[in-house]
XYZ file of C-alpha atoms in Angstrom:
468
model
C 97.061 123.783 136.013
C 100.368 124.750 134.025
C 101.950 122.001 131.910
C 105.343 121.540 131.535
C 107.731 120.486 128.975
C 111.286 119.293 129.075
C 112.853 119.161 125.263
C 116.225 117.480 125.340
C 118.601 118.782 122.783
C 121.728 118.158 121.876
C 123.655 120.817 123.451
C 120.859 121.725 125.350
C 117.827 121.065 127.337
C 115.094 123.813 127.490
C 112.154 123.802 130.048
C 109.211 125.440 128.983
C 106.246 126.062 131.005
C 102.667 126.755 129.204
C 99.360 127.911 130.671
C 95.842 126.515 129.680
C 95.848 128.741 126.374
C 99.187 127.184 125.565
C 100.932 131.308 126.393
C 104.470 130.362 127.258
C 104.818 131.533 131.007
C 108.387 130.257 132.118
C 111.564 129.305 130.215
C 114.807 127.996 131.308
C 118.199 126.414 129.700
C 120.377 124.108 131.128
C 123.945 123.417 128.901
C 124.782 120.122 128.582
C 128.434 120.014 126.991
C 129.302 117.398 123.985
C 132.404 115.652 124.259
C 134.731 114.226 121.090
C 136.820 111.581 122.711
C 138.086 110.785 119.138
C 137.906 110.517 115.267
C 134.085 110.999 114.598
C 133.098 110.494 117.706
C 130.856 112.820 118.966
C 128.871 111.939 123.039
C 126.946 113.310 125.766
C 127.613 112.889 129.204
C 124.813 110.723 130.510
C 125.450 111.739 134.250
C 125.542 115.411 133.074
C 122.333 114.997 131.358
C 120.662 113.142 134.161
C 121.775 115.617 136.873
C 120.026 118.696 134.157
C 116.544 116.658 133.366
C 116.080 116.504 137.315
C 117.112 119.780 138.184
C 114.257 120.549 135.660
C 111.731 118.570 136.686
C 112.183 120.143 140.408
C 112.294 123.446 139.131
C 108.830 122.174 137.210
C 107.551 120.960 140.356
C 108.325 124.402 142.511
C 106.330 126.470 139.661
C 103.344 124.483 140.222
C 103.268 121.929 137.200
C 100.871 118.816 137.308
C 101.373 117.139 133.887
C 104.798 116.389 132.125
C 105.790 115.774 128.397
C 109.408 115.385 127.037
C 111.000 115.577 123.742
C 114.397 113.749 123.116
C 116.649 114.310 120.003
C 116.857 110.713 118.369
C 118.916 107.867 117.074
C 120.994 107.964 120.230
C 122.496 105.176 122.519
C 123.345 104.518 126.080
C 123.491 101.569 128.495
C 122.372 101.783 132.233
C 122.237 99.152 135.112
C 118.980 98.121 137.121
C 119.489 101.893 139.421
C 119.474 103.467 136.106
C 122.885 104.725 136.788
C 124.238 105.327 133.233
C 127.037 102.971 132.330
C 128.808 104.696 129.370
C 128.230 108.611 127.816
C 125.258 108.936 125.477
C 126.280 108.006 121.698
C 124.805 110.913 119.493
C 123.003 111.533 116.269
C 126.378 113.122 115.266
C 128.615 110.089 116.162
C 129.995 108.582 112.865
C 131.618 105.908 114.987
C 129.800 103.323 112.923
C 132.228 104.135 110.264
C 134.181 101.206 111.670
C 131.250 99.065 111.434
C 129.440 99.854 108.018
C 133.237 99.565 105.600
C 134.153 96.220 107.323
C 133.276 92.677 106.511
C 130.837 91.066 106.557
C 128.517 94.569 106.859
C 130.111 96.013 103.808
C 128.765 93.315 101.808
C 125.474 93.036 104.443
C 124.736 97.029 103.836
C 123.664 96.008 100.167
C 120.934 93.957 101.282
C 116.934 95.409 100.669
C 116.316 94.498 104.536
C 119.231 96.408 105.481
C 120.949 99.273 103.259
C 118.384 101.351 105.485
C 119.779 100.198 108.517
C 123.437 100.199 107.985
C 124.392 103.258 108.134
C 126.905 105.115 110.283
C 124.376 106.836 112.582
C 122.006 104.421 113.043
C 121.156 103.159 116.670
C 121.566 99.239 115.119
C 125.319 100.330 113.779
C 126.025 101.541 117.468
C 124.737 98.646 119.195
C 127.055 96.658 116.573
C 130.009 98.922 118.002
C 129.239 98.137 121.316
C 129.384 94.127 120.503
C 132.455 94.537 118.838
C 134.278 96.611 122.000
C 132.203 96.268 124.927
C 131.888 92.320 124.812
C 131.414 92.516 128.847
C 128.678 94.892 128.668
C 126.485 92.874 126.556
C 126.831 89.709 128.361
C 125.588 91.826 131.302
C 122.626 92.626 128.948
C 122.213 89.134 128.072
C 121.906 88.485 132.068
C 119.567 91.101 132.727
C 121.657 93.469 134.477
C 121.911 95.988 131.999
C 119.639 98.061 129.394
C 120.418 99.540 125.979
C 118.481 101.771 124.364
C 118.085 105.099 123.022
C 117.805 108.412 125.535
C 114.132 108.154 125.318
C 113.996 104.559 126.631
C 116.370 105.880 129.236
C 114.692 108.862 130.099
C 111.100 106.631 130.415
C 112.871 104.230 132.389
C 113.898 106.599 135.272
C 110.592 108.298 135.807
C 108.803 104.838 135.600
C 111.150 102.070 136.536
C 109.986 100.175 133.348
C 111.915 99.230 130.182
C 109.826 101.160 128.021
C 110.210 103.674 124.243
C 107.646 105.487 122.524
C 106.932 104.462 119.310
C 108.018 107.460 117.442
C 111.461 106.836 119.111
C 111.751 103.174 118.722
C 110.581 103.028 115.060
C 113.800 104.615 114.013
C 116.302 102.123 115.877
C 116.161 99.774 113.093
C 115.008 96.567 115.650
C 111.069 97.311 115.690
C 108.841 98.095 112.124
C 106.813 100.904 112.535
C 104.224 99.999 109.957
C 103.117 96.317 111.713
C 104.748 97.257 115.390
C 106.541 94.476 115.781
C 110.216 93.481 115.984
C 112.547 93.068 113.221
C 113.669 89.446 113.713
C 115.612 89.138 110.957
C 117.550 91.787 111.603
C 118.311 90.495 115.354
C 119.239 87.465 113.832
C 121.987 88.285 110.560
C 123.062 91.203 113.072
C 123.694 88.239 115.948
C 121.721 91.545 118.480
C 120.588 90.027 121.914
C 117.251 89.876 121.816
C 117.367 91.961 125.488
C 117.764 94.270 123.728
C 114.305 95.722 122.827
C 112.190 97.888 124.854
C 108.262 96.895 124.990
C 106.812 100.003 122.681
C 104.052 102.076 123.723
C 102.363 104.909 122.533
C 103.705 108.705 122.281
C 100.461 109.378 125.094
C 100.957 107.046 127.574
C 100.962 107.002 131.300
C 104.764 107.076 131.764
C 104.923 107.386 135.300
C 104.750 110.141 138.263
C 107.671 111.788 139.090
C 108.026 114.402 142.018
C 104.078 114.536 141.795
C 103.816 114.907 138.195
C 102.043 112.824 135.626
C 104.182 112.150 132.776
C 102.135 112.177 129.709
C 103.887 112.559 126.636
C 107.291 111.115 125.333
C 108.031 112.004 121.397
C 111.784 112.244 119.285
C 111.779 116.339 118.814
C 111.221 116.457 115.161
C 107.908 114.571 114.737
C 107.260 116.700 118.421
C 107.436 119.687 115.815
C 105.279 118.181 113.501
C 102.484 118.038 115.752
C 103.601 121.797 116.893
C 103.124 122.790 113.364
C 100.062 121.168 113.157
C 101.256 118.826 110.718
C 99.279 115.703 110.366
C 97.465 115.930 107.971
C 98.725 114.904 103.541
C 99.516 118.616 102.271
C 101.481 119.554 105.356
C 105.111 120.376 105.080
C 106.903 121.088 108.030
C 110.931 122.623 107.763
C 112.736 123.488 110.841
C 116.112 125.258 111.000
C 118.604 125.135 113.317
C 122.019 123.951 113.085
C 121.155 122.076 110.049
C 117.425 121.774 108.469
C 114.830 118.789 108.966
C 112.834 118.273 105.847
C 109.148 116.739 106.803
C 105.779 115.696 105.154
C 102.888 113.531 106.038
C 102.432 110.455 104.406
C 99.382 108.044 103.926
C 101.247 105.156 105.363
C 104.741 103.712 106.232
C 107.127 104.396 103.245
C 110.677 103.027 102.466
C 111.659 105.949 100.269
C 115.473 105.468 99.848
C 118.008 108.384 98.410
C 118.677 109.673 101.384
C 115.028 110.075 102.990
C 113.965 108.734 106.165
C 110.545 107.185 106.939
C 108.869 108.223 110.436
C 106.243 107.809 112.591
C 105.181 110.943 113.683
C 102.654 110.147 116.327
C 100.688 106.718 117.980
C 98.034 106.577 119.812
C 95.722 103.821 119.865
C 94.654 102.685 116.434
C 95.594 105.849 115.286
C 99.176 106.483 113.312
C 100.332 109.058 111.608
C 103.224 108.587 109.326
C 105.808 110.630 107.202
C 109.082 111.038 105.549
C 112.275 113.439 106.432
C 114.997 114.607 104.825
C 118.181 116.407 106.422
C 120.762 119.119 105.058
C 123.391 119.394 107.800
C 124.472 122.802 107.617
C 121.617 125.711 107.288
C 122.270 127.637 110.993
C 126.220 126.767 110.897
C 126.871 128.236 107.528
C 125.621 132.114 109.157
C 127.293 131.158 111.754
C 130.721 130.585 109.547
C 129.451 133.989 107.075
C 129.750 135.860 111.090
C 132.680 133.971 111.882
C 134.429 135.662 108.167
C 132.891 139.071 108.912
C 130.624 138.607 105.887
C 127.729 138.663 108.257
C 127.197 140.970 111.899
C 124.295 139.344 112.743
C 121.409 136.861 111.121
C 119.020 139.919 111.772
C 121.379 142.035 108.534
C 119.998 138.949 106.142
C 117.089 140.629 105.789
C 118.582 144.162 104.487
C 119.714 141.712 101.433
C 116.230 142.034 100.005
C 116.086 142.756 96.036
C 120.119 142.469 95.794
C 121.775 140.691 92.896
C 123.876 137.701 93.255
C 125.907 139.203 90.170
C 126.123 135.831 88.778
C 127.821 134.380 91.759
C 126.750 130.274 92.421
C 127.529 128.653 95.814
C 126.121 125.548 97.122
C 127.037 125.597 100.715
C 127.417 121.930 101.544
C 129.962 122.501 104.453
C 128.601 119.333 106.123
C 128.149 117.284 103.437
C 124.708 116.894 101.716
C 122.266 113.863 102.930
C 119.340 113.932 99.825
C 121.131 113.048 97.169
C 123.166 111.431 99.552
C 126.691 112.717 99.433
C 128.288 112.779 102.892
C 131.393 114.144 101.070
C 130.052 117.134 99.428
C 131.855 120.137 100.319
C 130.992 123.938 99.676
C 131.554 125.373 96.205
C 131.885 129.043 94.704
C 131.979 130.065 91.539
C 131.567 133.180 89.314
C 133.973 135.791 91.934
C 134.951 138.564 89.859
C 136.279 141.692 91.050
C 133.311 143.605 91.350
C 131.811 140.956 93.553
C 130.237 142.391 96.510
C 130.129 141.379 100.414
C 126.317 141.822 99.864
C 126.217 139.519 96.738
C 127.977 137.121 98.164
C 125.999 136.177 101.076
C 123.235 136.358 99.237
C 124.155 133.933 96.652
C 124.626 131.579 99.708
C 121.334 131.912 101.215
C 120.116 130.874 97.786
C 122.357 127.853 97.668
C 120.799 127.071 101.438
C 117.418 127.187 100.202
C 117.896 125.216 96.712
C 119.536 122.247 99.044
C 116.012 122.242 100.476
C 114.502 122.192 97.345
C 116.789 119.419 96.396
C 114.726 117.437 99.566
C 111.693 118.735 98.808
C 111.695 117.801 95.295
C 112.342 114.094 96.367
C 109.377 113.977 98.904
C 107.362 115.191 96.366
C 107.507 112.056 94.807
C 106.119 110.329 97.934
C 103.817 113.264 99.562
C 101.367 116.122 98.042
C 102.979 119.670 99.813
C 100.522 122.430 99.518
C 101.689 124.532 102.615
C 105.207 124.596 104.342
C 105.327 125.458 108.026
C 108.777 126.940 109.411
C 110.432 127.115 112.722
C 113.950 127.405 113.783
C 116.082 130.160 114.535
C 116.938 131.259 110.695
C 113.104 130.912 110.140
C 113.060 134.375 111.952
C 114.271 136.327 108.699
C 111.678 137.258 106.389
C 114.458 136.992 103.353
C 115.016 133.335 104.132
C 111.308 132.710 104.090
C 110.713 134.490 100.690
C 113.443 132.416 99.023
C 112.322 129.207 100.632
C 108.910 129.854 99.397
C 109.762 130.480 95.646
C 111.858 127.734 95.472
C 109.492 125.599 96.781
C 106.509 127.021 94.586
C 104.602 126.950 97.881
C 103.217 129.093 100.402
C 105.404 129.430 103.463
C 104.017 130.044 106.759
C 105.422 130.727 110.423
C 103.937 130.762 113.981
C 104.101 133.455 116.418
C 105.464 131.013 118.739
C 108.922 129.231 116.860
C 109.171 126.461 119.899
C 106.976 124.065 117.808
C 108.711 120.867 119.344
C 107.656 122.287 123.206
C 104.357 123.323 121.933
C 103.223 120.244 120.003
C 104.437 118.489 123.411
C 102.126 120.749 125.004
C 99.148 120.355 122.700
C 99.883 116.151 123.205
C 99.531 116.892 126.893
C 96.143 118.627 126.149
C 95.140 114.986 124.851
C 96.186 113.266 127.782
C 94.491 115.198 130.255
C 91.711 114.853 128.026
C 91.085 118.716 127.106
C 91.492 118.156 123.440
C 91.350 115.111 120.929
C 93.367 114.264 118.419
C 91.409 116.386 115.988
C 91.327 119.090 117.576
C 95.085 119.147 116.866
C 94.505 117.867 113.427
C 92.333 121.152 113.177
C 95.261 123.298 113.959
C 93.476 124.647 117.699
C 97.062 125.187 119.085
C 98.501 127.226 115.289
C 98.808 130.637 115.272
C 100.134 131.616 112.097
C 101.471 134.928 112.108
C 102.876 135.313 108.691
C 102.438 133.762 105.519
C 104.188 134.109 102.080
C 103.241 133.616 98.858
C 106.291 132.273 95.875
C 107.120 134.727 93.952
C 107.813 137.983 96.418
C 111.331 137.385 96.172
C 112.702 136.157 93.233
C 115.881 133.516 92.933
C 119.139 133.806 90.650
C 120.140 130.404 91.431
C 118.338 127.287 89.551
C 117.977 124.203 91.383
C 119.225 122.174 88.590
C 122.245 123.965 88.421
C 122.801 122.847 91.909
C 121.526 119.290 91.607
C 124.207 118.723 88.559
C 126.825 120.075 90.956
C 125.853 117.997 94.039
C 125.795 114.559 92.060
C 128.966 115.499 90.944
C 130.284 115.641 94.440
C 131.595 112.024 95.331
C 133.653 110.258 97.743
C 136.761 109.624 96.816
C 138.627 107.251 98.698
């Protein structure tokens, strides 16, 4: 029987369809537009989504899938009425709407609190629901009747294929309403926030009898990045897991729950049962994007050229590419810098000087979960984990071996492997012993050596503040 997985992204949502040796055997992308209706504001239509995550689940159904799992992209927010007809567009992980919230009275004085500095921040599912308070009074009163649900896309998602008001744990732990180290809610925070308490979702585990929809079991619900972890094969203290995309998701395992601070982001990666697995993330917005801006100058033809770059000197050149701003340290104004152009300076120099800023930002991250986590091995996935040059520099700065799967879908496949455990194939460990990895390369620090120091770029990154 073939399994299926459905992996919401932002822009996009992928099927993937896996045999019983986990071989992917169908593929298929559905676009699903974001809209910018103003200043940092940054949604998803809900109907648009909904209309793609059923045409996939037919197109599931007609290839002969029996068992369903589903990754979601996280921190997100909609509302939806009793039909689970959505009732506004989804608010994103990118939305910095909270802006409004987090710099006004009382919160600006709240946001300095132990129980909340975590919590109130722009893009945090709690700030949002705050929003909503503030300009969609009539919507919560609906909430407070019953007659409406808000929660995050995964809590929507469960509740059309089962009817029931329902997140996964990995999803709910990062909403700021429910602790993810005693499972219960926050209700402190429900009560300084003034939060209906309607609004909470009963939690249940990341393998869990969801529901059947169009004869499919429903398995496995996860947020994407601790999805990857499992992919990876990451559960286990010593596991390091980076994936790169737009930006880059920093992850490690952690013995238990741990408020870290600076910028780092405690998760639950996976519950099931008595069993939890725990870890820490950090995030540099802009790894993907800043190829895509060296194409968009003509410094760059393709990401596949990065990799002709190998042995060339940076001729002194220093850029730290913080076009997005830089989360750990956390400086949301950062802004690229470039120094050392001379006249000699060449195209080839120059890009890659800034692949060696990219991967000292991720040092930068790595260096602070070091203080929480043991790293012995760093797993990669993402498209620029495809060039072999990226890879070398990632793994001297890191002083750690870097290693990448023949298959760079880890979110879809650690879905799959979950759905191995629900059918009741595998266990738990046999994930934990790595039965769905297939590393295909591995590199040692040292094969390519870096120009840039991290501290130089840690001196320049603290030095980059708001100014208001």
């Amino acid at each position: 029987m073939s399994l299926g997985v459905i992996d919401v992204g932002t822009t996009n949502i992928k099927l993937i369809i896996y045999d019983e040796e986990l071989n992917q055997r169908y593929s298929e992308t559905v676009n699903v537009p974001m809209a910018f209706p103003g200043n940092y504001r940054v949604e998803q239509d809900a109907n648009a989504l909904r209309s793609a995550f059923n045409h996939l689940v037919s197109t599931a159904r007609d290839r002969g899938v029996k068992y369903l799992g589903i990754s979601t992209y996280r921190a997100s927010v909609l509302a939806w009425d009793r039909s689970g007809n959505p009732l506004i567009n989804i608010i994103t992980w990118l939305d910095r709407r909270g802006l409004e919230i987090v710099n006004k009275f009382p919160y600006s004085i709240m946001r300095h609190l132990p129980l909340l500095s975590s919590i109130l921040i722009p893009t945090s599912p709690v700030v949002q629901i705050l929003w909503l308070l503030r300009n969609r009074r009539g919507l919560i009163e609906r909430v407070r009747r019953g007659e409406v649900f808000i929660g995050t896309l995964s809590s929507y998602l469960a509740y059309i294929i089962g009817n029931r008001y329902v997140n996964d744990a990995s999803n709910e732990a990062l909403t700021g309403l429910w602790h993810p180290g005693n499972f219960r809610r926050i209700d402190a925070v429900y009560e300084l926030l003034g939060i209906p308490r309607e609004v909470g979702p009963d939690v249940v585990d990341n393998i869990h009898e969801f529901g059947e929809v169009n004869g499919m079991r429903v398995g496995v619900l996860i947020a994407d990045q601790q999805a990857a972890m499992v992919g990876e094969g990451c559960l286990s203290i010593g596991c390091g897991k980076v994936t790169n995309g737009t930006g880059s998701f920093v992850d490690a395992v952690t013995d238990k729950f741990r408020l870290a601070g600076g910028g780092l982001l405690p998760l639950l990666i996976l519950k099931y049962g008595n069993t939890v697995y725990y870890g820490i993330e950090g995030f540099l917005p802009a790894t993907g994007s800043v190829i895509d801006w060296l194409i968009k100058l003509g410094l760059l033809s393709s990401p596949q050229e990065l990799d002709g770059l190998v042995n060339v000197d940076t001729q002194g050149i220093v850029v730290v590419p913080a076009l997005a701003g830089v989360n750990v340290p956390p400086r949301p104004c950062a802004r690229g810098l470039i120094d050392g152009l001379t006249l000699n300076t060449t195209r080839e120099s120059f890009v890659r000087a800034v692949i060696e800023g990219i991967v000292q930002l991720i040092g930068l991250i790595f260096d602070k979960i070091r203080n929480y986590s043991r790293v012995n091995v760093v797993r990669v996935d993402g498209g620029l984990s495809r060039s072999v040059l990226f890879l070398k520099l990632l793994a001297t700065a890191l002083d750690t071996a870097v290693e990448r799967q023949r298959d760079v879908e880890a979110t879809a496949r650690g879905v799959a492997a979950l759905l191995k455990v629900f059918r009741g194939d595998w266990s738990l460990n046999d994930i934990i012993k790595g039965a769905h990895v297939n590393v295909e390369l591995r590199i040692k620090p040292g094969e390519e050596k870096l120009s840039l120091s991290r501290d130089v770029v840690r001196r320049i990154v603290e030095g980059m503040r708001c100014r208001m």
